[in-house]
Coordinates of C-alpha atoms in Angstrom, one line a residue:
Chain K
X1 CA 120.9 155.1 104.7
X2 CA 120.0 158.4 103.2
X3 CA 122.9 160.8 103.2
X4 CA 122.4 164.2 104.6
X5 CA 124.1 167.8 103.7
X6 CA 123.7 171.1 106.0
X7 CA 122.2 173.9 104.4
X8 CA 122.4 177.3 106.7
X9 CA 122.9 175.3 109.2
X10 CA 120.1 172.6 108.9
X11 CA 120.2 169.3 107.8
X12 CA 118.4 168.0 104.7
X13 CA 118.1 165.1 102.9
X14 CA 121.0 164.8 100.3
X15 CA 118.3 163.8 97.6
X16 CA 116.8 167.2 97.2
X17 CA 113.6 165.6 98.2
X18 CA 113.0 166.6 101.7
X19 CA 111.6 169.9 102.6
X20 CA 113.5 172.9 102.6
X21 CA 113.6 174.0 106.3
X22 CA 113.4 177.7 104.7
X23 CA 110.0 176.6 103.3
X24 CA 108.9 175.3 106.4
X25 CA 109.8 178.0 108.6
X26 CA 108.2 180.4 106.4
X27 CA 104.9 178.4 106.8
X28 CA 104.2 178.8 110.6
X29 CA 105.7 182.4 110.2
X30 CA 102.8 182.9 108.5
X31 CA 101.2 181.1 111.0
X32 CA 102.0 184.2 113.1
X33 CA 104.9 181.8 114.9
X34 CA 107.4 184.5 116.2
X35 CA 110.5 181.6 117.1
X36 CA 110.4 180.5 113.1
X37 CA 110.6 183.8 112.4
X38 CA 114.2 184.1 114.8
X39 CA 114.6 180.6 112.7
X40 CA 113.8 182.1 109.7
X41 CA 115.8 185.4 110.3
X42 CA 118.8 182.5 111.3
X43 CA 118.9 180.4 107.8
X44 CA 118.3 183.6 105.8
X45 CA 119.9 186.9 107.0
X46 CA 123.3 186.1 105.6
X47 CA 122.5 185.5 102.4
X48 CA 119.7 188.1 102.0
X49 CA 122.3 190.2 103.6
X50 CA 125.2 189.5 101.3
X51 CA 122.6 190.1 98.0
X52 CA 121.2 193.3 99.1
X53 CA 125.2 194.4 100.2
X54 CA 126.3 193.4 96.9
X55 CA 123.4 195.8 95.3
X56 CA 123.8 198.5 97.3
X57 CA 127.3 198.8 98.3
X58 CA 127.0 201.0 101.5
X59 CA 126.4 198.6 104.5
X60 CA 124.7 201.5 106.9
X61 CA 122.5 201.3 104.2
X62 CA 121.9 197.5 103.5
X63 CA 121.2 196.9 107.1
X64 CA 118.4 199.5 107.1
X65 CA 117.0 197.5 103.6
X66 CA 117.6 194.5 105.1
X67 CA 115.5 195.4 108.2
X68 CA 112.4 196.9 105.8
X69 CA 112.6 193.3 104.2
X70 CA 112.4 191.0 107.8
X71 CA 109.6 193.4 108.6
X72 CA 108.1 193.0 105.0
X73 CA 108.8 189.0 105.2
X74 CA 106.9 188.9 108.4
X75 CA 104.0 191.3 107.3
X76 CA 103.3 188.9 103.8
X77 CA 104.3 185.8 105.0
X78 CA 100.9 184.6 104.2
X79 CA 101.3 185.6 100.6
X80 CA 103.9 183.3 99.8
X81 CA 102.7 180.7 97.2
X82 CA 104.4 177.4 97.5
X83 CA 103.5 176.8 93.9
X84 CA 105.1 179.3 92.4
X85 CA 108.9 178.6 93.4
X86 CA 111.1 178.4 96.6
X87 CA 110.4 180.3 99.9
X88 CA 114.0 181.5 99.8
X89 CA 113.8 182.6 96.5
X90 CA 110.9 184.7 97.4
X91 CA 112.7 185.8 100.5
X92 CA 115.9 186.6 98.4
X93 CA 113.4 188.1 95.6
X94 CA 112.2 190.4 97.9
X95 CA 115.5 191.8 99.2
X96 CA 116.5 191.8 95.7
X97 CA 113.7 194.5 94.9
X98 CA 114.0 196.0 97.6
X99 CA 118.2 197.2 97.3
X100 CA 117.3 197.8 93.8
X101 CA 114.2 200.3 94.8
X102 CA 117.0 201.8 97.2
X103 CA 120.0 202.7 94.7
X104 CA 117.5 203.4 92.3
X105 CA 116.6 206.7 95.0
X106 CA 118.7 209.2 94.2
X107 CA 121.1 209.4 97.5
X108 CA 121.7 206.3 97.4
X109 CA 122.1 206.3 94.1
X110 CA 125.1 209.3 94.3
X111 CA 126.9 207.4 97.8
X112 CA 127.5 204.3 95.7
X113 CA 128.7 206.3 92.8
X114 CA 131.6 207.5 95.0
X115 CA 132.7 203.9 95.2
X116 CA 131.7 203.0 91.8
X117 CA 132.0 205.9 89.5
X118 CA 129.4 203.7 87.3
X119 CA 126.4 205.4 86.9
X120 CA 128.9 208.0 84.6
X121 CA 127.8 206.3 81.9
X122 CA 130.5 207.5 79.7
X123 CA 132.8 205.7 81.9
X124 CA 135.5 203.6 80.5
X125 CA 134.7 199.9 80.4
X126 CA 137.7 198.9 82.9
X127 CA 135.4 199.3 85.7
X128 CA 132.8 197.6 84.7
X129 CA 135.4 194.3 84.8
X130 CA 135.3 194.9 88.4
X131 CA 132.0 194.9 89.1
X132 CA 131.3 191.9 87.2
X133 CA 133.7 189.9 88.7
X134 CA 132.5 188.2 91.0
X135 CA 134.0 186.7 93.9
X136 CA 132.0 183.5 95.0
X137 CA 132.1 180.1 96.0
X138 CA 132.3 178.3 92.7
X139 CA 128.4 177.5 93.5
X140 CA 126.3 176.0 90.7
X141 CA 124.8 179.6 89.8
X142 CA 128.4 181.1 89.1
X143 CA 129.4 177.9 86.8
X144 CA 126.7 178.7 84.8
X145 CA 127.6 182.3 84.7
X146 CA 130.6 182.0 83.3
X147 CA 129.3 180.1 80.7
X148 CA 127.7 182.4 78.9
X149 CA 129.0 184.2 76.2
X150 CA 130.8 187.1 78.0
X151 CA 128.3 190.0 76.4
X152 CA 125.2 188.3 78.3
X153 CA 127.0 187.6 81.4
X154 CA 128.3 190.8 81.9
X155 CA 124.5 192.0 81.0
X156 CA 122.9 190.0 83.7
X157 CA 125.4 190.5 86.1
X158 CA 125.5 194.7 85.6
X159 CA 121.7 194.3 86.1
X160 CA 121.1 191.5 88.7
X161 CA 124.0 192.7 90.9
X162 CA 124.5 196.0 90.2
X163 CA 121.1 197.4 90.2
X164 CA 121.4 199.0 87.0
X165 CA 118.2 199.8 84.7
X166 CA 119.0 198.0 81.0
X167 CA 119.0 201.4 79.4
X168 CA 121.8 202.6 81.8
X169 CA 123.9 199.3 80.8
X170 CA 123.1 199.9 77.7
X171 CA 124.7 202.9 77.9
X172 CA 127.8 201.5 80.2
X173 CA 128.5 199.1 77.2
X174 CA 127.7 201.2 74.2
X175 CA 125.0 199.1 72.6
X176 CA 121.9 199.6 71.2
X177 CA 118.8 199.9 73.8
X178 CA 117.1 196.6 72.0
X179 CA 120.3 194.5 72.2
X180 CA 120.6 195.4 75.5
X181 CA 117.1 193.8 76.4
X182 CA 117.8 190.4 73.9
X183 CA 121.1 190.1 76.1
X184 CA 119.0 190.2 78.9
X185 CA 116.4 188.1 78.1
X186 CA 119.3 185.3 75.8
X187 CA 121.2 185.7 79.4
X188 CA 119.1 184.3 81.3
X189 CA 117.4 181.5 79.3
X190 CA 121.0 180.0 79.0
X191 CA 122.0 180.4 82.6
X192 CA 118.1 178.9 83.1
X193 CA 119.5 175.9 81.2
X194 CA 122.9 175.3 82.3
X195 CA 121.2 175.1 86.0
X196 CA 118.9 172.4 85.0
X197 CA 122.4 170.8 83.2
X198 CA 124.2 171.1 86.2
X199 CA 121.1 170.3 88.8
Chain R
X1 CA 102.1 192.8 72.9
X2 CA 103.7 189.5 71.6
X3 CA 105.3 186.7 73.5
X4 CA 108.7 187.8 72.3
X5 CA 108.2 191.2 73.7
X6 CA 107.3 189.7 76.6
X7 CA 109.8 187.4 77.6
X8 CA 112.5 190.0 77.2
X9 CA 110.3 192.1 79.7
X10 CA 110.1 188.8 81.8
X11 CA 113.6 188.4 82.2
X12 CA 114.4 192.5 82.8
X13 CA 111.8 192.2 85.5
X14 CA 113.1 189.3 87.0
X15 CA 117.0 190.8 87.3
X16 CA 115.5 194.2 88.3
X17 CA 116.4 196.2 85.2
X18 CA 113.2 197.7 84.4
X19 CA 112.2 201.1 84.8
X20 CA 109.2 201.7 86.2
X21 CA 107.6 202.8 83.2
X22 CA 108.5 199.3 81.7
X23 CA 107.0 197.4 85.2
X24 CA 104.0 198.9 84.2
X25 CA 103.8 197.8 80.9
X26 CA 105.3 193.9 82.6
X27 CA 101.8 194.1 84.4
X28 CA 99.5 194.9 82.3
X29 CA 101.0 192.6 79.5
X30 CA 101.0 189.7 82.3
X31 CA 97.2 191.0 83.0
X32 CA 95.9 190.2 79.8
X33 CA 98.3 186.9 79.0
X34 CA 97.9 185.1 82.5
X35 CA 99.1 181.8 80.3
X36 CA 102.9 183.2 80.1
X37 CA 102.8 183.4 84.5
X38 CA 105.4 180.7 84.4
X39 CA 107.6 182.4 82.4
X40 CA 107.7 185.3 84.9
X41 CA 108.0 182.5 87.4
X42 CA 110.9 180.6 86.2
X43 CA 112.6 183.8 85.6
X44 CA 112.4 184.8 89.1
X45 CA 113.7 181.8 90.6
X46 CA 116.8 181.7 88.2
X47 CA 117.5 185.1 89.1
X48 CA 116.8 184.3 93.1
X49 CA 119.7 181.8 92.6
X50 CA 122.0 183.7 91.4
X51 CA 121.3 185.9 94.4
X52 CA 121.6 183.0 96.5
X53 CA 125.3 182.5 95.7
X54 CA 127.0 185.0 96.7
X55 CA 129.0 184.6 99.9
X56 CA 127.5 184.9 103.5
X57 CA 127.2 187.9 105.2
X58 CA 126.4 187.8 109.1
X59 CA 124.3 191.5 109.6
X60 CA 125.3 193.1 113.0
X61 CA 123.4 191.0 115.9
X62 CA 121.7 194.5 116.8
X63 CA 119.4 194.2 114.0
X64 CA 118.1 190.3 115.0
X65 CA 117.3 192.0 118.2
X66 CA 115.9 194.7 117.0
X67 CA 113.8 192.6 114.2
X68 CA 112.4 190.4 116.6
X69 CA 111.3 193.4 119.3
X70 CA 109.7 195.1 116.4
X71 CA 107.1 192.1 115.3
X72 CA 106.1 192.0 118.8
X73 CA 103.9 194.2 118.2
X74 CA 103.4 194.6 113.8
X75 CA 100.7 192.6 112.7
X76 CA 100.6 189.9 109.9
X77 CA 98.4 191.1 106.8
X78 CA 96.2 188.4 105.2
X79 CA 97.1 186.2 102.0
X80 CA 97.3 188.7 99.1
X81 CA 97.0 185.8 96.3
X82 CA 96.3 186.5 92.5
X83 CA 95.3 183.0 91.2
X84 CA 97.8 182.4 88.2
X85 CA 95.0 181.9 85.0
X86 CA 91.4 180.7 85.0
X87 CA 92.7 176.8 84.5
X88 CA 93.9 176.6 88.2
X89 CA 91.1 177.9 90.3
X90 CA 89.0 175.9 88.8
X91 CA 85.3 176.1 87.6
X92 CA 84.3 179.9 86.8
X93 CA 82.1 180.9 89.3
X94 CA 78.3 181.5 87.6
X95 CA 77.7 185.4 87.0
X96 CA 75.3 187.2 88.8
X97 CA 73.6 190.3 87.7
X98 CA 76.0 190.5 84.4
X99 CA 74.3 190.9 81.4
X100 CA 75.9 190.8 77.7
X101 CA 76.1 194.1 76.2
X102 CA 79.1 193.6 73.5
X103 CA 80.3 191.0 71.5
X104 CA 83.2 192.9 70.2
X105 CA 85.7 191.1 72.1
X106 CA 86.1 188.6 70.0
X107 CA 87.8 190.8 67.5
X108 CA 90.4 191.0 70.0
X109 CA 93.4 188.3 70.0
X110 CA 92.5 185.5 72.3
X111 CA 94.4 182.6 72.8
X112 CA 92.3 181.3 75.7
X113 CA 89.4 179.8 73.5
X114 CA 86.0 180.5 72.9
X115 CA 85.2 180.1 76.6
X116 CA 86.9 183.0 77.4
X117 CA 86.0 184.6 74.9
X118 CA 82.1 183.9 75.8
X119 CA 83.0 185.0 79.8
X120 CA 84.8 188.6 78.6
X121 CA 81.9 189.1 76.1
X122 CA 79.8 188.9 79.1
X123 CA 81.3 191.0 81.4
X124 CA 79.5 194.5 81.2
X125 CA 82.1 195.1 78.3
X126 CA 85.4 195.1 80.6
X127 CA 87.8 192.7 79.0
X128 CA 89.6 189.8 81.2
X129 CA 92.2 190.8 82.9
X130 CA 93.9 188.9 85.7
X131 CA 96.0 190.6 88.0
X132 CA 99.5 190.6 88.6
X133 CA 103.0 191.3 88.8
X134 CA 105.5 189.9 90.7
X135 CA 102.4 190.8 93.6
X136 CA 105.0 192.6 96.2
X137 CA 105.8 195.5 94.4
X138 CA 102.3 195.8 92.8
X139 CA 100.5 195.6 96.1
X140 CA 101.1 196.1 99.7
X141 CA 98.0 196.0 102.1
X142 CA 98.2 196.2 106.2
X143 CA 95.4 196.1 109.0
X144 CA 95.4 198.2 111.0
X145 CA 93.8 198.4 114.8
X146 CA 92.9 201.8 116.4
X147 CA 95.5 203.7 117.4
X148 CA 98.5 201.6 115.5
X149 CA 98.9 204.5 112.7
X150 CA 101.1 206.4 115.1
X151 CA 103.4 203.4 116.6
X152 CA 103.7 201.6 113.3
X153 CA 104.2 205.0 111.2
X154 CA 108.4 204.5 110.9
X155 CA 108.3 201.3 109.2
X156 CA 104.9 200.4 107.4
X157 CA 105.1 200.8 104.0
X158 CA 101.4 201.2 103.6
X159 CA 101.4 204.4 106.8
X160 CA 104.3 205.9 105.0
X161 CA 102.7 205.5 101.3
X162 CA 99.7 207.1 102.9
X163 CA 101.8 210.0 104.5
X164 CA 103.1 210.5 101.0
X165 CA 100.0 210.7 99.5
X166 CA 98.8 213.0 102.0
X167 CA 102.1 215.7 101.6
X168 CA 101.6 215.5 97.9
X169 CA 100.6 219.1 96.2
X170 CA 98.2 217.5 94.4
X171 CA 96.6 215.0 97.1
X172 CA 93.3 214.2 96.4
X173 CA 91.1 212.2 98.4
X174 CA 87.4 210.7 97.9
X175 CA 84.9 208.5 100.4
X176 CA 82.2 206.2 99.5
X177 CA 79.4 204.0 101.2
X178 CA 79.5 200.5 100.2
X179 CA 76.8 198.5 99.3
X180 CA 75.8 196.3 102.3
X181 CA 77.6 198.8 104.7
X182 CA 80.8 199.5 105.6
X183 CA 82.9 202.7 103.4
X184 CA 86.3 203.4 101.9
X185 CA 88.5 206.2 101.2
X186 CA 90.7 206.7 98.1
X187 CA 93.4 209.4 98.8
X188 CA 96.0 209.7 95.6
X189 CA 98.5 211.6 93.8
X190 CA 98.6 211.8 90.3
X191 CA 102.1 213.3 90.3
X192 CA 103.0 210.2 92.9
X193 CA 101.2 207.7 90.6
X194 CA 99.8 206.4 93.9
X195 CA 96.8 205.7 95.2
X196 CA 95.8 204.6 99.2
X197 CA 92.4 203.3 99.6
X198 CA 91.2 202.8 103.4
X199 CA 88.2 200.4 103.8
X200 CA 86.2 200.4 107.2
X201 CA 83.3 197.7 108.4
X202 CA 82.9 196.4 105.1
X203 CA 80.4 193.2 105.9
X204 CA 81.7 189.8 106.8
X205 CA 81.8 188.1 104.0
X206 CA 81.3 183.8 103.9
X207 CA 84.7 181.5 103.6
X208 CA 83.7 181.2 100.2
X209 CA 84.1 184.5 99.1
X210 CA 86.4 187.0 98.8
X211 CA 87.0 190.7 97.8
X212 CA 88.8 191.6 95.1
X213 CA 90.4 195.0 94.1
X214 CA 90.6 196.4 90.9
X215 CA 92.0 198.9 88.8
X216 CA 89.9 200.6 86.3
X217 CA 91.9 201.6 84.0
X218 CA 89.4 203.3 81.0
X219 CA 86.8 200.1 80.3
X220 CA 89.6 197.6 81.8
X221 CA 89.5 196.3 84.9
X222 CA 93.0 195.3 86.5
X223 CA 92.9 193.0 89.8
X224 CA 95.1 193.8 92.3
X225 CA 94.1 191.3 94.4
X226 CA 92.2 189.9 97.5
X227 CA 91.4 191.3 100.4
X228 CA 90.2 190.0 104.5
X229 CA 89.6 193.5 105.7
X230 CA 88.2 192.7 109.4
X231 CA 85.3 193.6 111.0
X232 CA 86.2 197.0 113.1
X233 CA 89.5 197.6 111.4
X234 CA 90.7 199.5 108.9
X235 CA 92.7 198.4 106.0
X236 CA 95.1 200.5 104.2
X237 CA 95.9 199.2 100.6
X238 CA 98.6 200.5 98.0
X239 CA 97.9 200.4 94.5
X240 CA 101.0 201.2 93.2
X241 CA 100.4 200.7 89.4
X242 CA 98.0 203.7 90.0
X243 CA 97.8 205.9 86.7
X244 CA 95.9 209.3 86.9
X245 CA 92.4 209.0 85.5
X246 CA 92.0 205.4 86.8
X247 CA 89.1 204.1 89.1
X248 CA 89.7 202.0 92.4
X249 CA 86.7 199.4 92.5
X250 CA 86.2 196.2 94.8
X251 CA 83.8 193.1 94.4
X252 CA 82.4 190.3 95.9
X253 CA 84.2 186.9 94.2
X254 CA 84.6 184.0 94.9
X255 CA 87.3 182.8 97.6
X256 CA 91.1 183.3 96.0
X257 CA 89.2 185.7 93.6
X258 CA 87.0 185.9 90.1
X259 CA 88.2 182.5 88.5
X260 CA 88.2 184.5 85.2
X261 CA 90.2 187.0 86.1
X262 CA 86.9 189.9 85.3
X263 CA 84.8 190.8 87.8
X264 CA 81.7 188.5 88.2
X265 CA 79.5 191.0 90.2
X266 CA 78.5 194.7 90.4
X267 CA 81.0 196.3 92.6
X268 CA 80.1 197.3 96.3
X269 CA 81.8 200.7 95.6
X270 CA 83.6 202.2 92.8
X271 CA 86.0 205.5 93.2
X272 CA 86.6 207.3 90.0
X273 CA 89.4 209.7 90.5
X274 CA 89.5 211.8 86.9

């Protein structure tokens, strides 16, 4: 008997080979089916809710973003492309943009600094240590974080969850622009590899 | 640009580092090299799973309620789909009305072979150039009915885009017939780096066929992808990769778009905006 795991809430086959309900739900949303979209909204609003959270630190904020992405979701649905990777990772890509574009806008930009204090760029490293930590599950994606060497983690976590540019980490961590963007780019072929190890 | 370039532009794009200076250059790069797509690709679904393991957050129930009032009433766009190289949309379609005028482009680097080569060389001198980006930020489109400017104008990020345009000190704004009927209006900002184009009654066009938008960016042509504008609506499109000086054109392709990523026809309208 095939075993069975719940993923947001649904069950799927433990072999990875059924069908994501994610993927599925995003299909008749595109369909213009408004209950997979409540379905959809179900599986993926706590996750797309923690990322853009994460990003943009002030939740009045996030929950606007996070409504702009729903609406967005709904809007392109039929633009998805199976082919090209997972329906939640589009979903999640699309939040991700989207709490980036958001800090990136100067208001936000200066709220989040009150919390942070990172955007001073000549700001002491000690509080960079506390936005890279992060504080997860122990899922696959964070053991592979921490095994990269500590200058690309800290590199691809500044930029992935703290929705800085790579000049302005380059600037939070002293180094040259063009280190900054082979950290990057060494970052996250290793943590691309230790995922398939660990898959 | 070389691949090494490239791939560190690949993964800034894909963890959101880039400035928008450097997205353009992620584009264009990706426009001429449609071969390194699944680079950008895996990039992005490494990133999405590092986004996917943070811990849950429930959002306030409000905003489910509120979600699923508001799509009531917002219509779905159609499929805006940039077919990932020549290779997976299979055979090029045959050119019409294209004539050779250069063979200069095979001084250019090519690593798609002589076919290519043979099919840019045709193409009234604009080079191959297949669209993309990571499409959402590159290209919004919405259709809009009569009278859904007003009751959509808080949340539609192609209403609001327009608006922007509009209030702009330098808005601009030109209207064209197409050929075989129908017309469009490009309204842009140079400052904004923005351009809106609104299509009306272009003709039905066959299931086999498509039309695709493009950049015109000095000789190049840049796709920014399909379009199903229908029959009495308007369709509002954001080019967002707009540069000042650049030309908004559409064809007639094949369905999914020109299998060689160069446009295979004589447009139905070109708007030059320099």
């Amino acid at each position: 008997m095939l075993g069975t795991m719940v993923v947001d809430g649904v069950e799927v086959p433990e072999d990875g080979q059924g069908v994501d309900p994610v993927d599925e739900a995003l299909f008749r949303v595109s369909r213009g089916d408004r209950n997979s979209f409540a379905e959809l909204y179900d599986m993926m609003s706590p996750r797309m809710f923690a990322l853009i959270l994460r990003v943009l630190v002030d939740r009045a904020q996030s929950e606007e973003v996070l409504q702009e992405v729903f609406l967005e979701v709904w809007q392109n649905a039929a633009s998805f492309d199976a082919d090209r990777g997972r329906a939640r990772s589009w979903m999640l890509t699309i939040a991700h943009r989207r709490a980036v574009d958001r800090v990136r806008s100067a208001e936000a930009g200066a709220r989040r600094d009150e919390g942070f204090g990172l955007r001073e760029i000549h700001t002491p490293p000690q509080s960079i240590d506390e936005q890279v930590q992060l504080r997860v599950d122990g899922s696959r994606a964070v053991r592979a974080l921490d095994a990269l060497p500590e200058s690309q983690r800290q590199a691809i976590v500044l930029a992935y969850f703290g929705g800085y540019s790579q000049s302005e980490i380059a600037a939070i961590v002293g180094v040259p622009l063009g280190t900054m963007k082979s950290r990057i780019r060494d970052g996250l072929s290793r943590l691309r590899m230790e995922l398939e190890v660990t898959r | 640009m070389n691949l090494r370039e490239f791939r560190e532009l690949a993964a800034a794009h894909a963890v959101g580092a880039l400035p928008p200076e450097d997205e353009r250059a992620f584009t264009q790069a990706l426009a001429q090299h449609p071969e390194w797509r699944g680079i950008v690709d895996a990039d992005v679904e490494t990133a999405a799973l590092l986004g996917e393991s943070l811990p849950e957050v429930t959002p306030p129930p409000a905003l489910r309620a509120g979600l699923l009032d508001a799509i009531e009433q917002l219509p779905q766009l159609p499929a805006v789909r940039i077919p990932e190289s020549a290779a997976d949309v299979g055979e090029p379609a045959p050119p019409r009305d294209i004539q050779p005028r250069t063979e200069s482009a095979s001084s250019r680097e090519d690593v798609r072979g002589p076919d290519a080569r043979r099919r840019r060389a045709r193409s009234i001198g604009w080079i191959t150039g297949l669209a993309l980006a990571a499409s959402i930020a590159l290209f919004a489109a919405v259709t809009l009915g009569p009278g859904l400017v007003g009751l959509f104008a808080p949340s539609d990020p192609a209403v609001v885009a327009l608006e922007q345009v509009e209030s702009s000190e330098d808005a601009a704004a030109a209207s064209v017939d197409a050929v075989g009927g129908g017309s469009a209006t490009l309204h842009w900002s140079n400052e904004q780096g923005r351009a809106v184009l609104v299509v009306e009654k272009l003709p039905r066009l066959g299931d086999d066929q498509d039309f695709e938008l493009w950049l015109v960016r000095g000789e190049q042509p840049i796709s920014i992808g399909i379009m199903h504008p229908g029959d009495d609506e308007r369709t509002v499109l954001i080019a967002d990769s707009f540069e000042p000086g650049d030309a908004i054109a559409v064809t007639v392709e094949a369905a999914g778009g020109s299998p060689s990523g160069a446009p295979t026809s004589n447009p139905i309208f070109v708007i030059p905006t320099a």
